[in-house]
Short mmCIF file of C-alpha atoms in Angstrom, two decimals:
data_model
loop_
_atom_site.label_atom_id
_atom_site.label_comp_id
_atom_site.label_asym_id
_atom_site.label_seq_id
_atom_site.Cartn_x
_atom_site.Cartn_y
_atom_site.Cartn_z
CA MET R 1 -40.25 33.90 -72.04
CA LEU R 2 -40.15 30.11 -71.64
CA GLU R 3 -37.64 30.52 -68.77
CA LYS R 4 -40.07 32.81 -66.89
CA PHE R 5 -42.92 30.36 -67.44
CA ILE R 6 -40.86 27.43 -66.08
CA LYS R 7 -39.82 29.50 -63.04
CA LYS R 8 -43.43 30.49 -62.31
CA ASP R 9 -44.59 26.90 -62.81
CA SER R 10 -41.96 25.54 -60.36
CA ASN R 11 -42.91 28.11 -57.71
CA GLU R 12 -46.60 27.28 -58.07
CA ILE R 13 -45.86 23.56 -57.76
CA LEU R 14 -43.88 24.23 -54.57
CA GLU R 15 -46.73 26.35 -53.14
CA ASN R 16 -49.23 23.57 -53.88
CA VAL R 17 -46.99 20.95 -52.27
CA LEU R 18 -46.41 23.08 -49.16
CA ALA R 19 -50.15 23.74 -48.83
CA GLN R 20 -50.55 20.04 -47.98
CA LYS R 21 -47.74 20.07 -45.40
CA ASP R 22 -47.21 21.43 -41.90
CA VAL R 23 -44.82 24.26 -42.82
CA ASP R 24 -44.66 27.69 -41.18
CA GLU R 25 -44.45 30.95 -43.14
CA ARG R 26 -40.75 31.51 -42.45
CA THR R 27 -39.88 28.07 -43.82
CA LYS R 28 -42.04 28.66 -46.91
CA ASN R 29 -40.15 31.88 -47.60
CA LEU R 30 -36.81 30.12 -47.17
CA LEU R 31 -37.87 27.36 -49.58
CA GLN R 32 -38.95 29.96 -52.14
CA GLY R 33 -35.56 31.62 -51.61
CA ILE R 34 -33.87 28.31 -52.40
CA LEU R 35 -35.70 28.11 -55.73
CA TYR R 36 -34.71 31.69 -56.54
CA LYS R 37 -31.02 31.03 -55.83
CA ILE R 38 -31.09 27.83 -57.88
CA ASP R 39 -32.69 29.77 -60.73
CA VAL R 40 -29.81 32.27 -60.63
CA SER R 41 -26.99 29.72 -60.18
CA TYR R 42 -28.00 26.64 -62.13
CA LYS R 43 -26.54 27.59 -65.51
CA ASP R 44 -23.05 28.08 -64.03
CA TYR R 45 -23.40 24.85 -62.05
CA GLN R 46 -24.46 22.93 -65.15
CA ASN R 47 -21.60 24.34 -67.24
CA ALA R 48 -18.92 23.76 -64.59
CA LYS R 49 -19.89 20.10 -64.04
CA VAL R 50 -20.94 19.34 -67.64
CA ILE R 51 -24.14 17.66 -66.48
CA GLN R 52 -27.19 16.69 -68.52
CA ARG R 53 -29.94 17.32 -65.95
CA ASN R 54 -31.59 20.67 -66.65
CA LYS R 55 -32.84 23.17 -64.09
CA LYS R 56 -36.50 22.19 -64.38
CA GLU R 57 -35.70 18.52 -63.75
CA TYR R 58 -33.59 19.46 -60.73
CA VAL R 59 -36.28 21.69 -59.17
CA ASP R 60 -39.01 19.14 -59.93
CA GLU R 61 -37.01 16.60 -57.94
CA ILE R 62 -36.91 18.95 -54.92
CA ASN R 63 -40.69 19.34 -55.06
CA LYS R 64 -41.14 15.57 -55.39
CA ASN R 65 -38.90 14.94 -52.39
CA ILE R 66 -40.86 17.38 -50.21
CA LYS R 67 -44.14 15.84 -51.35
CA ARG R 68 -42.90 12.29 -50.82
CA LYS R 69 -41.41 12.54 -47.36
CA CYS R 70 -41.46 15.93 -45.61
CA ASN R 71 -44.77 16.14 -43.72
CA LYS R 72 -43.52 18.79 -41.33
CA ILE R 73 -40.64 21.26 -41.71
CA VAL R 74 -39.84 23.61 -38.85
CA THR R 75 -37.16 26.29 -38.74
CA VAL R 76 -35.97 27.42 -35.32
CA SER R 77 -33.91 30.46 -34.34
CA PHE R 78 -30.29 30.00 -33.25
CA ASN R 79 -31.10 31.24 -29.75
CA GLU R 80 -34.32 29.23 -29.41
CA LYS R 81 -34.40 26.89 -26.41
CA ILE R 82 -34.68 23.22 -27.41
CA GLU R 83 -35.94 20.90 -24.68
CA GLU R 84 -35.45 17.47 -26.25
CA GLU R 85 -31.79 16.43 -25.91
CA LYS R 86 -31.43 14.43 -29.15
CA ILE R 87 -32.88 17.31 -31.20
CA LYS R 88 -30.63 19.78 -29.42
CA LYS R 89 -27.49 17.68 -30.08
CA SER R 90 -28.34 17.17 -33.74
CA LEU R 91 -28.93 20.90 -34.27
CA GLU R 92 -25.63 21.73 -32.57
CA LYS R 93 -23.72 19.22 -34.69
CA ASN R 94 -25.51 19.32 -38.06
CA LYS R 95 -27.71 22.46 -37.93
CA PHE R 96 -30.71 20.17 -38.61
CA TYR R 97 -32.65 17.26 -37.11
CA ILE R 98 -34.57 14.56 -38.99
CA ASP R 99 -36.94 11.82 -37.86
CA GLU R 100 -39.79 9.91 -39.51
CA ASN R 101 -42.29 12.72 -38.97
CA GLN R 102 -40.44 16.01 -39.27
CA ILE R 103 -37.43 18.11 -40.17
CA ILE R 104 -36.24 20.72 -37.68
CA THR R 105 -33.55 23.08 -38.94
CA TYR R 106 -31.91 26.42 -38.36
CA PRO R 107 -32.87 29.07 -40.96
CA ILE R 108 -29.97 28.24 -43.32
CA GLU R 109 -31.12 27.53 -46.87
CA GLU R 110 -28.36 25.04 -47.66
CA LYS R 111 -29.10 23.06 -44.47
CA ILE R 112 -32.84 23.01 -45.21
CA LEU R 113 -32.21 21.59 -48.68
CA TYR R 114 -29.65 19.09 -47.35
CA ALA R 115 -32.09 17.93 -44.65
CA ILE R 116 -34.82 17.44 -47.29
CA GLU R 117 -32.43 15.34 -49.38
CA LYS R 118 -31.26 13.35 -46.34
CA SER R 119 -34.84 12.67 -45.28
CA ILE R 120 -35.44 10.50 -48.36
CA ASN R 121 -32.18 8.58 -47.97
CA ASN R 122 -32.46 4.82 -48.04
CA ASN R 123 -29.69 2.76 -46.42
CA LYS R 124 -30.64 -0.38 -48.38
CA ILE R 125 -29.49 0.47 -51.91
CA VAL R 126 -26.76 -2.20 -51.65
CA ASN R 127 -28.13 -5.74 -51.54
CA SER R 128 -27.95 -7.43 -48.13
CA LYS R 129 -25.97 -10.34 -49.59
CA TYR R 130 -22.91 -8.08 -49.42
CA GLU R 131 -23.18 -8.37 -45.62
CA ILE R 132 -20.68 -6.14 -43.80
CA ILE R 133 -20.50 -3.48 -46.51
CA SER R 134 -24.21 -3.38 -47.38
CA GLU R 135 -25.21 -0.61 -44.98
CA PRO R 136 -21.90 1.33 -44.91
CA LEU R 137 -21.76 1.47 -48.71
CA SER R 138 -25.45 2.46 -48.91
CA ASN R 139 -24.79 5.29 -46.46
CA LEU R 140 -21.67 6.40 -48.36
CA ILE R 141 -23.53 6.61 -51.68
CA MET R 142 -26.66 8.23 -50.24
CA THR R 143 -24.70 10.88 -48.33
CA GLY R 144 -22.73 11.60 -51.50
CA LYS R 145 -26.00 11.94 -53.41
CA SER R 146 -27.36 14.44 -50.85
CA LEU R 147 -24.16 16.50 -51.06
CA ASP R 148 -24.34 16.43 -54.84
CA ARG R 149 -27.90 17.77 -54.70
CA VAL R 150 -27.01 20.80 -52.53
CA GLU R 151 -23.84 21.72 -54.43
CA VAL R 152 -25.59 24.22 -56.70
CA LEU R 153 -26.82 26.13 -53.64
CA ARG R 154 -23.66 25.70 -51.58
CA ASP R 155 -20.95 26.53 -54.15
CA PHE R 156 -22.60 28.72 -56.81
CA ASN R 157 -24.30 32.10 -56.53
CA GLY R 158 -24.75 33.28 -60.13
CA TRP R 159 -21.48 35.18 -60.43
CA SER R 160 -18.86 33.03 -58.67
CA TRP R 161 -17.97 29.44 -57.86
CA THR R 162 -16.54 28.86 -54.38
CA THR R 163 -16.13 25.65 -52.39
CA ILE R 164 -15.65 26.00 -48.64
CA LYS R 165 -14.40 22.54 -47.79
CA THR R 166 -15.40 22.65 -44.12
CA GLU R 167 -19.05 23.12 -45.16
CA ILE R 168 -19.11 19.70 -46.83
CA GLU R 169 -20.54 17.26 -44.28
CA SER R 170 -18.57 14.25 -45.56
CA ILE R 171 -15.52 14.81 -47.77
CA SER R 172 -15.16 11.06 -48.39
CA SER R 173 -18.80 10.56 -49.46
CA ASN R 174 -18.58 13.54 -51.79
CA LEU R 175 -15.29 12.36 -53.31
CA VAL R 176 -16.58 8.84 -54.01
CA TYR R 177 -19.95 9.98 -55.37
CA GLN R 178 -18.49 12.61 -57.71
CA ILE R 179 -15.93 10.17 -59.11
CA LEU R 180 -18.54 7.46 -59.68
CA GLN R 181 -20.80 10.01 -61.36
CA ILE R 182 -17.96 10.96 -63.74
CA LEU R 183 -17.20 7.29 -64.50
CA LEU R 184 -20.75 5.89 -64.70
CA GLY R 185 -22.87 8.94 -65.54
CA GLU R 186 -25.72 10.74 -63.82
CA GLU R 187 -28.44 8.33 -64.93
CA PHE R 188 -26.83 5.24 -63.39
CA MET R 189 -26.07 7.00 -60.10
CA ASP R 190 -29.61 8.46 -59.96
CA ASN R 191 -31.16 5.04 -60.53
CA TRP R 192 -28.93 3.47 -57.89
CA SER R 193 -29.63 6.12 -55.25
CA PHE R 194 -33.40 6.05 -55.96
CA ASP R 195 -33.54 2.26 -55.45
CA THR R 196 -35.86 1.49 -52.55
CA ASP R 197 -35.05 -2.06 -51.45
CA GLY R 198 -31.72 -3.26 -52.87
CA ILE R 199 -33.43 -6.08 -54.79
CA ILE R 200 -31.89 -4.83 -58.05
CA ASP R 201 -28.19 -5.52 -57.57
CA TYR R 202 -26.77 -2.15 -58.60
CA TYR R 203 -23.47 -2.93 -56.92
CA SER R 204 -22.99 -5.90 -59.22
CA MET R 205 -24.05 -3.73 -62.16
CA PHE R 206 -21.52 -1.09 -61.07
CA LYS R 207 -18.73 -3.70 -61.09
CA GLU R 208 -19.81 -4.98 -64.50
CA GLN R 209 -20.01 -1.52 -66.08
CA ILE R 210 -16.64 -0.43 -64.69
CA SER R 211 -15.09 -3.72 -65.92
CA ASN R 212 -16.53 -3.25 -69.40
CA LYS R 213 -15.44 0.39 -69.69
CA TYR R 214 -12.10 0.41 -67.89
CA GLY R 215 -10.97 -3.20 -67.55
CA ILE R 216 -11.26 -5.90 -64.88
CA GLU R 217 -8.08 -4.83 -63.06
CA ASN R 218 -9.22 -1.21 -62.60
CA ALA R 219 -12.71 -2.36 -61.62
CA LYS R 220 -11.33 -4.70 -58.93
CA LYS R 221 -9.11 -1.95 -57.53
CA LEU R 222 -12.01 0.52 -57.45
CA TYR R 223 -14.57 -1.62 -55.67
CA GLU R 224 -12.06 -2.98 -53.14
CA ILE R 225 -10.97 0.56 -52.28
CA ILE R 226 -14.56 1.88 -52.16
CA GLU R 227 -15.46 -0.89 -49.68
CA LYS R 228 -12.61 0.23 -47.42
CA ILE R 229 -13.69 3.87 -47.72
CA ALA R 230 -17.26 2.85 -46.81
CA ILE R 231 -15.99 1.18 -43.62
CA MET R 232 -13.78 4.15 -42.71
CA ASN R 233 -16.64 6.57 -43.36
CA GLU R 234 -19.08 4.55 -41.23
CA ILE R 235 -16.67 4.63 -38.28
CA GLU R 236 -16.74 8.44 -38.44
CA GLN R 237 -20.54 8.59 -38.61
CA ASP R 238 -21.59 5.82 -36.18
CA ILE R 239 -19.90 5.51 -32.78
CA ASP R 240 -21.21 1.94 -32.26
CA PHE R 241 -20.06 0.66 -35.65
CA LYS R 242 -16.41 0.13 -34.70
CA SER R 243 -17.18 -1.94 -31.58
CA GLU R 244 -19.58 -4.13 -33.60
CA LYS R 245 -16.92 -4.77 -36.24
CA ILE R 246 -14.24 -5.50 -33.61
CA GLN R 247 -16.52 -8.28 -32.32
CA GLN R 248 -17.02 -9.61 -35.88
CA LEU R 249 -13.28 -9.50 -36.48
CA ASN R 250 -12.64 -11.52 -33.30
CA GLU R 251 -15.16 -14.14 -34.48
CA ILE R 252 -13.44 -14.31 -37.87
CA ASP R 253 -10.02 -14.69 -36.22
CA ASN R 254 -11.37 -17.60 -34.16
CA ASP R 255 -12.80 -19.20 -37.31
CA ILE R 256 -9.48 -18.83 -39.15
CA LYS R 257 -7.61 -20.41 -36.22
CA LYS R 258 -9.97 -23.41 -36.35
CA ARG R 259 -9.29 -23.82 -40.07
CA THR R 260 -5.50 -24.04 -39.61
CA ASN R 261 -5.88 -27.67 -38.44
CA VAL R 262 -8.03 -29.13 -41.25
CA GLU R 263 -8.59 -32.50 -39.58
CA GLN R 264 -9.74 -30.93 -36.31
CA TYR R 265 -11.89 -28.40 -38.23
CA ILE R 266 -13.69 -31.19 -40.11
CA THR R 267 -14.18 -33.17 -36.88
CA GLU R 268 -15.72 -30.15 -35.12
CA LEU R 269 -18.06 -29.47 -38.06
CA THR R 270 -19.12 -33.13 -38.15
CA GLU R 271 -19.87 -33.09 -34.41
CA GLU R 272 -21.82 -29.85 -34.80
CA LYS R 273 -23.83 -31.44 -37.61
CA LYS R 274 -24.62 -34.54 -35.49
CA LYS R 275 -25.77 -32.30 -32.63
CA ALA R 276 -28.09 -30.38 -34.98
CA GLU R 277 -29.51 -33.63 -36.39
CA LYS R 278 -30.24 -34.90 -32.86
CA GLU R 279 -32.02 -31.65 -31.97
CA ILE R 280 -34.14 -31.93 -35.13
CA ALA R 281 -35.09 -35.53 -34.22
CA VAL R 282 -36.17 -34.45 -30.72
CA ILE R 283 -38.18 -31.50 -32.07
CA GLN R 284 -39.80 -33.68 -34.74
CA LYS R 285 -40.88 -36.21 -32.10
CA ILE R 286 -42.50 -33.46 -29.99
CA LEU R 287 -44.26 -31.88 -32.99
CA SER R 288 -45.63 -35.20 -34.26
CA SER R 289 -47.74 -35.81 -31.12
CA GLU R 290 -50.19 -33.45 -29.44
CA LYS R 291 -49.56 -35.27 -26.16
CA GLU R 292 -45.79 -34.77 -26.44
CA LEU R 293 -46.35 -31.14 -27.35
CA LYS R 294 -48.53 -30.50 -24.28
CA ASN R 295 -46.04 -32.29 -22.04
CA GLN R 296 -43.25 -30.11 -23.43
CA TYR R 297 -45.40 -27.00 -22.88
CA GLN R 298 -45.82 -27.89 -19.19
CA LYS R 299 -42.12 -28.72 -18.89
CA VAL R 300 -40.82 -25.42 -20.33
CA ASN R 301 -43.21 -23.38 -18.13
CA GLU R 302 -42.53 -25.26 -14.90
CA GLY R 303 -40.95 -22.99 -12.27
CA VAL R 304 -40.44 -20.18 -14.79
CA PRO R 305 -41.29 -16.53 -13.91
CA ILE R 306 -44.49 -15.37 -15.58
CA GLU R 307 -42.70 -12.92 -17.87
CA LYS R 308 -40.62 -15.80 -19.32
CA LYS R 309 -43.46 -18.32 -19.74
CA VAL R 310 -44.44 -19.53 -23.22
CA PHE R 311 -47.83 -17.96 -23.90
CA SER R 312 -49.59 -20.98 -25.46
CA VAL R 313 -49.09 -24.38 -27.11
CA ARG R 314 -49.43 -22.63 -30.49
CA VAL R 315 -46.54 -20.28 -29.62
CA LEU R 316 -44.44 -23.26 -28.48
CA ARG R 317 -45.11 -25.00 -31.82
CA GLN R 318 -43.93 -21.86 -33.66
CA GLN R 319 -40.77 -21.70 -31.53
CA LEU R 320 -39.96 -25.36 -32.14
CA ASN R 321 -40.50 -25.01 -35.89
CA ALA R 322 -38.23 -21.96 -35.92
CA LYS R 323 -35.53 -23.91 -34.03
CA LYS R 324 -35.92 -26.80 -36.47
CA GLN R 325 -35.42 -24.47 -39.46
CA GLU R 326 -32.40 -22.92 -37.76
CA ASN R 327 -30.82 -26.36 -37.36
CA LEU R 328 -31.64 -27.34 -40.95
CA LYS R 329 -29.95 -24.16 -42.17
CA ASN R 330 -26.94 -24.90 -39.97
CA ILE R 331 -26.66 -28.41 -41.44
CA GLU R 332 -26.88 -26.98 -44.96
CA ASP R 333 -24.06 -24.54 -44.16
CA ILE R 334 -21.92 -27.31 -42.65
CA ASN R 335 -22.45 -29.57 -45.69
CA PHE R 336 -21.38 -26.66 -47.89
CA LYS R 337 -18.22 -26.09 -45.81
CA LEU R 338 -17.29 -29.79 -45.84
CA LEU R 339 -17.08 -29.98 -49.65
CA PRO R 340 -13.37 -29.61 -50.59
CA TYR R 341 -13.88 -26.87 -53.21
CA ASN R 342 -16.23 -24.92 -50.95
CA TYR R 343 -13.79 -25.25 -48.06
CA VAL R 344 -11.10 -23.44 -50.08
CA GLU R 345 -13.56 -20.85 -51.42
CA SER R 346 -15.02 -20.25 -47.95
CA LYS R 347 -11.53 -19.79 -46.52
CA GLU R 348 -10.74 -17.19 -49.21
CA LYS R 349 -13.97 -15.30 -48.51
CA ILE R 350 -13.40 -15.19 -44.78
CA THR R 351 -9.84 -13.94 -45.37
CA GLN R 352 -11.24 -11.18 -47.60
CA LYS R 353 -13.69 -10.22 -44.84
CA LYS R 354 -10.85 -10.09 -42.35
CA ASN R 355 -8.76 -7.85 -44.62
CA LEU R 356 -11.72 -5.51 -45.09
CA LEU R 357 -12.62 -5.36 -41.40
CA GLU R 358 -9.02 -4.60 -40.43
CA THR R 359 -9.67 -1.20 -42.02
CA ILE R 360 -11.18 -0.19 -38.66
CA TYR R 361 -7.66 -0.09 -37.20
CA TYR R 362 -6.12 2.02 -39.98
CA THR R 363 -4.00 4.97 -38.91
CA GLU R 364 -4.53 8.42 -40.42
CA GLU R 365 -1.59 7.79 -42.78
CA GLU R 366 -3.01 4.42 -43.89
CA GLN R 367 -6.40 6.01 -44.52
CA LYS R 368 -4.78 8.71 -46.68
CA GLU R 369 -3.07 5.96 -48.68
CA VAL R 370 -6.48 4.38 -49.41
CA TYR R 371 -7.81 7.69 -50.77
CA LEU R 372 -4.66 8.23 -52.85
CA LYS R 373 -5.05 4.77 -54.42
CA PHE R 374 -8.70 5.56 -55.14
CA VAL R 375 -7.83 8.79 -56.95
CA ILE R 376 -4.92 7.20 -58.86
CA THR R 377 -7.20 4.38 -60.04
CA PHE R 378 -9.74 6.95 -61.21
CA LEU R 379 -7.00 8.77 -63.14
CA GLU R 380 -6.09 5.49 -64.86
CA CYS R 381 -9.73 5.14 -65.93
CA PHE R 382 -9.83 8.76 -67.08
CA LYS R 383 -6.79 8.17 -69.30
CA GLN R 384 -8.85 5.59 -71.18
CA GLU R 385 -11.60 8.18 -71.68
CA ILE R 386 -9.01 10.52 -73.22
CA LYS R 387 -7.73 7.78 -75.56
CA ASN R 388 -11.27 7.32 -76.89
CA ALA R 389 -11.93 11.08 -77.16
CA ASN R 390 -12.61 12.91 -80.41
CA LYS R 391 -13.08 16.56 -81.32
CA ASP R 392 -16.71 16.49 -80.15
CA THR R 393 -16.03 14.94 -76.72
CA LEU R 394 -12.62 16.39 -75.80
CA LEU R 395 -13.86 19.76 -74.55
CA ASN R 396 -16.30 18.04 -72.18
CA LEU R 397 -13.44 15.93 -70.81
CA ILE R 398 -11.38 19.08 -70.22
CA TYR R 399 -14.28 20.62 -68.26
CA LYS R 400 -14.79 17.39 -66.29
CA PHE R 401 -11.11 17.13 -65.47
CA ARG R 402 -11.06 20.75 -64.27
CA TYR R 403 -14.10 20.04 -62.06
CA TYR R 404 -12.44 16.89 -60.77
CA MET R 405 -9.21 18.72 -59.90
CA LEU R 406 -11.25 21.07 -57.68
CA ILE R 407 -13.02 18.31 -55.71
CA PRO R 408 -11.93 18.45 -52.04
CA PHE R 409 -9.52 15.67 -51.06
CA ASN R 410 -9.60 16.72 -47.41
CA THR R 411 -10.67 19.79 -45.43
CA GLN R 412 -7.57 21.73 -46.55
CA ASP R 413 -6.74 20.57 -50.09
CA SER R 414 -8.37 19.91 -53.43
CA ILE R 415 -7.16 17.00 -55.54
CA LYS R 416 -4.90 19.24 -57.64
CA ASP R 417 -3.08 20.34 -54.46
CA ILE R 418 -1.97 16.83 -53.46
CA SER R 419 1.76 16.45 -54.14
CA GLU R 420 1.58 12.62 -54.31
CA LEU R 421 -0.73 12.93 -57.35
CA LYS R 422 1.34 15.49 -59.25
CA GLU R 423 2.94 13.04 -61.68
CA GLU R 424 -0.34 11.39 -62.74
CA ILE R 425 -2.14 14.74 -63.03
CA THR R 426 0.62 16.29 -65.16
CA GLU R 427 0.56 13.29 -67.50
CA ILE R 428 -3.16 13.77 -68.15
CA GLU R 429 -2.82 17.56 -68.56
CA LYS R 430 -0.09 17.01 -71.19
CA GLU R 431 -2.22 14.50 -73.06
CA LEU R 432 -5.22 16.86 -73.06
CA ILE R 433 -3.24 19.82 -74.47
CA LYS R 434 -1.56 17.60 -77.09
CA ILE R 435 -4.88 16.28 -78.41
CA GLY R 436 -6.51 19.71 -77.98
CA LYS R 437 -3.92 21.37 -80.21
CA LYS R 438 -4.05 18.52 -82.72
CA GLU R 439 -7.84 18.83 -82.99
CA LYS R 440 -7.51 22.65 -83.12
CA ILE R 441 -9.64 23.06 -80.01
CA VAL R 442 -6.78 24.66 -78.08
CA SER R 443 -4.75 27.57 -79.46
CA LYS R 444 -1.33 26.37 -80.63
CA GLU R 445 0.28 29.32 -78.82
CA VAL R 446 -0.77 28.19 -75.31
CA PRO R 447 2.30 27.09 -73.29
CA PHE R 448 1.96 24.19 -70.85
CA GLU R 449 2.76 26.45 -67.89
CA VAL R 450 -0.42 28.39 -68.67
CA TRP R 451 -2.43 25.29 -69.58
CA THR R 452 -1.88 23.54 -66.24
CA HIS R 453 -3.51 26.48 -64.42
CA ILE R 454 -6.83 26.21 -66.27
CA PHE R 455 -7.48 23.12 -64.13
CA GLU R 456 -7.52 25.23 -60.99
CA THR R 457 -9.38 28.27 -62.31
CA ARG R 458 -12.94 28.87 -61.16
CA ILE R 459 -13.76 31.04 -64.16
CA ILE R 460 -16.67 28.90 -65.32
CA ASP R 461 -16.73 29.30 -69.10
CA LEU R 462 -13.36 27.97 -70.24
CA LYS R 463 -14.18 28.76 -73.87
CA GLU R 464 -14.04 32.48 -73.01
CA LEU R 465 -10.72 32.18 -71.19
CA TYR R 466 -7.74 34.37 -72.15
CA TYR R 467 -4.21 34.69 -70.87
CA LYS R 468 -1.63 37.45 -71.05
CA ILE R 469 2.09 37.32 -70.33
CA PHE R 470 3.66 40.45 -68.88
CA ALA R 471 6.89 41.57 -67.25
CA GLU R 472 7.36 43.03 -63.81
CA TYR R 473 10.89 44.05 -62.89
CA ASP R 474 13.09 41.12 -63.95
CA LYS R 475 10.39 38.43 -63.93
CA LYS R 476 7.73 37.24 -66.38
CA TYR R 477 4.17 36.56 -65.22
CA PHE R 478 0.90 35.47 -66.78
CA GLN R 479 -2.72 35.97 -65.80
CA LEU R 480 -5.92 34.11 -66.71
CA PHE R 481 -9.07 36.16 -67.28
CA ASP R 482 -12.38 36.46 -69.11
CA GLU R 483 -14.50 39.55 -69.73
CA ASN R 484 -15.39 39.92 -66.04
CA ILE R 485 -12.75 38.24 -63.89
CA SER R 486 -8.97 38.46 -63.66
CA GLU R 487 -7.23 35.85 -61.55
CA GLU R 488 -4.00 36.06 -59.59
CA LYS R 489 -0.73 36.27 -61.53
CA PHE R 490 1.67 33.34 -61.83
CA ILE R 491 5.38 33.29 -62.63
CA ILE R 492 6.16 31.78 -66.04
CA ASN R 493 9.64 30.52 -66.88
CA ASN R 494 9.29 29.23 -70.41
CA ILE R 495 7.41 31.76 -72.54
CA GLU R 496 8.24 29.89 -75.76
CA LYS R 497 7.20 32.15 -78.67
CA ASN R 498 4.51 34.03 -76.78
CA LYS R 499 4.44 37.78 -77.10
CA ILE R 500 4.53 39.99 -74.04
CA ASN R 501 1.36 41.95 -73.17
CA LYS R 502 -0.69 40.21 -75.84
CA LYS R 503 -4.19 38.98 -74.94
CA ILE R 504 -4.46 35.40 -76.25
CA LYS R 505 -7.57 33.20 -76.29
CA ILE R 506 -6.91 29.71 -74.95
CA PHE R 507 -9.65 27.85 -76.85
CA ASN R 508 -10.29 28.31 -80.57
#
């Protein structure tokens, strides 16, 4: 009864929100259809991911997002003629278009929901002090958040769980976000992605929390790899990004070359400082006298085309003050660089920037290596979770590890399919079954050859999972199943003491 009331309440809230928006009838029906499908699928989604957020909270967030940002939502037919080129290109590429005033989308429920989530994205959730990674990392996290929000609609339908990898707009964003959500929890990732201005330094908090939970070494590996992934991801999404970073890299290379001759480097900085001090003295002299200021005004406007003239003496004063502040800041930076300790620290920082920016030249093989290191580091962190597990938390870890194994690594493979990860994955699977049997969560009869396959099954409720070993001709096979679904058969070599044709429950 309560479930029906919540469903009715959510639909009424959506209707009230849409009544204040510019939304046509077809779009309203599609949005109601989204709520219906979420209602049917959410329980399976929640169980498969072992998440805390309930269905009402999830749907309320959709309604809030529409209310907060989406003033106009338009669905267009696939054969509808689109005049504006940028809208046309976006629809062809993404199946939706977003600007400050509207969402235009094809009548695909998943794309409508994804566009709504993308419309509230903020590319400033990483503080600007992190410079070159601030925007790329913000985009990586926010895209991952949007993909996380549509997963229930995209992969679940109330009776099955299917992930079509090519339907995920950014495999890398999804991979990073899902791993961080497993390591840090939903609440932290929600708070980070809902940040509006980057003033709260969530990136620093992320580093601190990872260090506290999994050790400084793992934390350092994770954030260094994530920064590289953010750069690689941005290159894919923004065609101008790579050329901008090539220019930055050239500037850094020039700076590093200057630093190789310390004496010459110090001389050049000292000369630059003297030049800035002279400019400040000249500006100060002009600003201190109205007569000097007026003379300078006439001088800068003499023989200059009208479009380049300084508008007034007041504007000139503002320009001179701005130039003075620029020089003062430059002197401050030079003084900082000239201190011996800061010189060494500055050199280290610029080398780190160079190493990060060189990611733009990575080959496909080098990029794969970055993702492999990311996953391996996560697995090291997950091992620590297992060490701290008890009877009450172990089953959740088994569910989370199964979900993690099914996360797409690329457009063809899930993580469990990657041969380079086999050794680390097997080690964790063995540890989970050992503790599971010890705590009497897992049936003592379950052989490892069966156990390893539960981490690739999409039968959602693992607690209701059975297996049966049977013979066909001269080979032995086993099959996983619950009351409704039987999965493909697998060859089993070591049947230990298992009986043939006996239905055995995997979890006690």
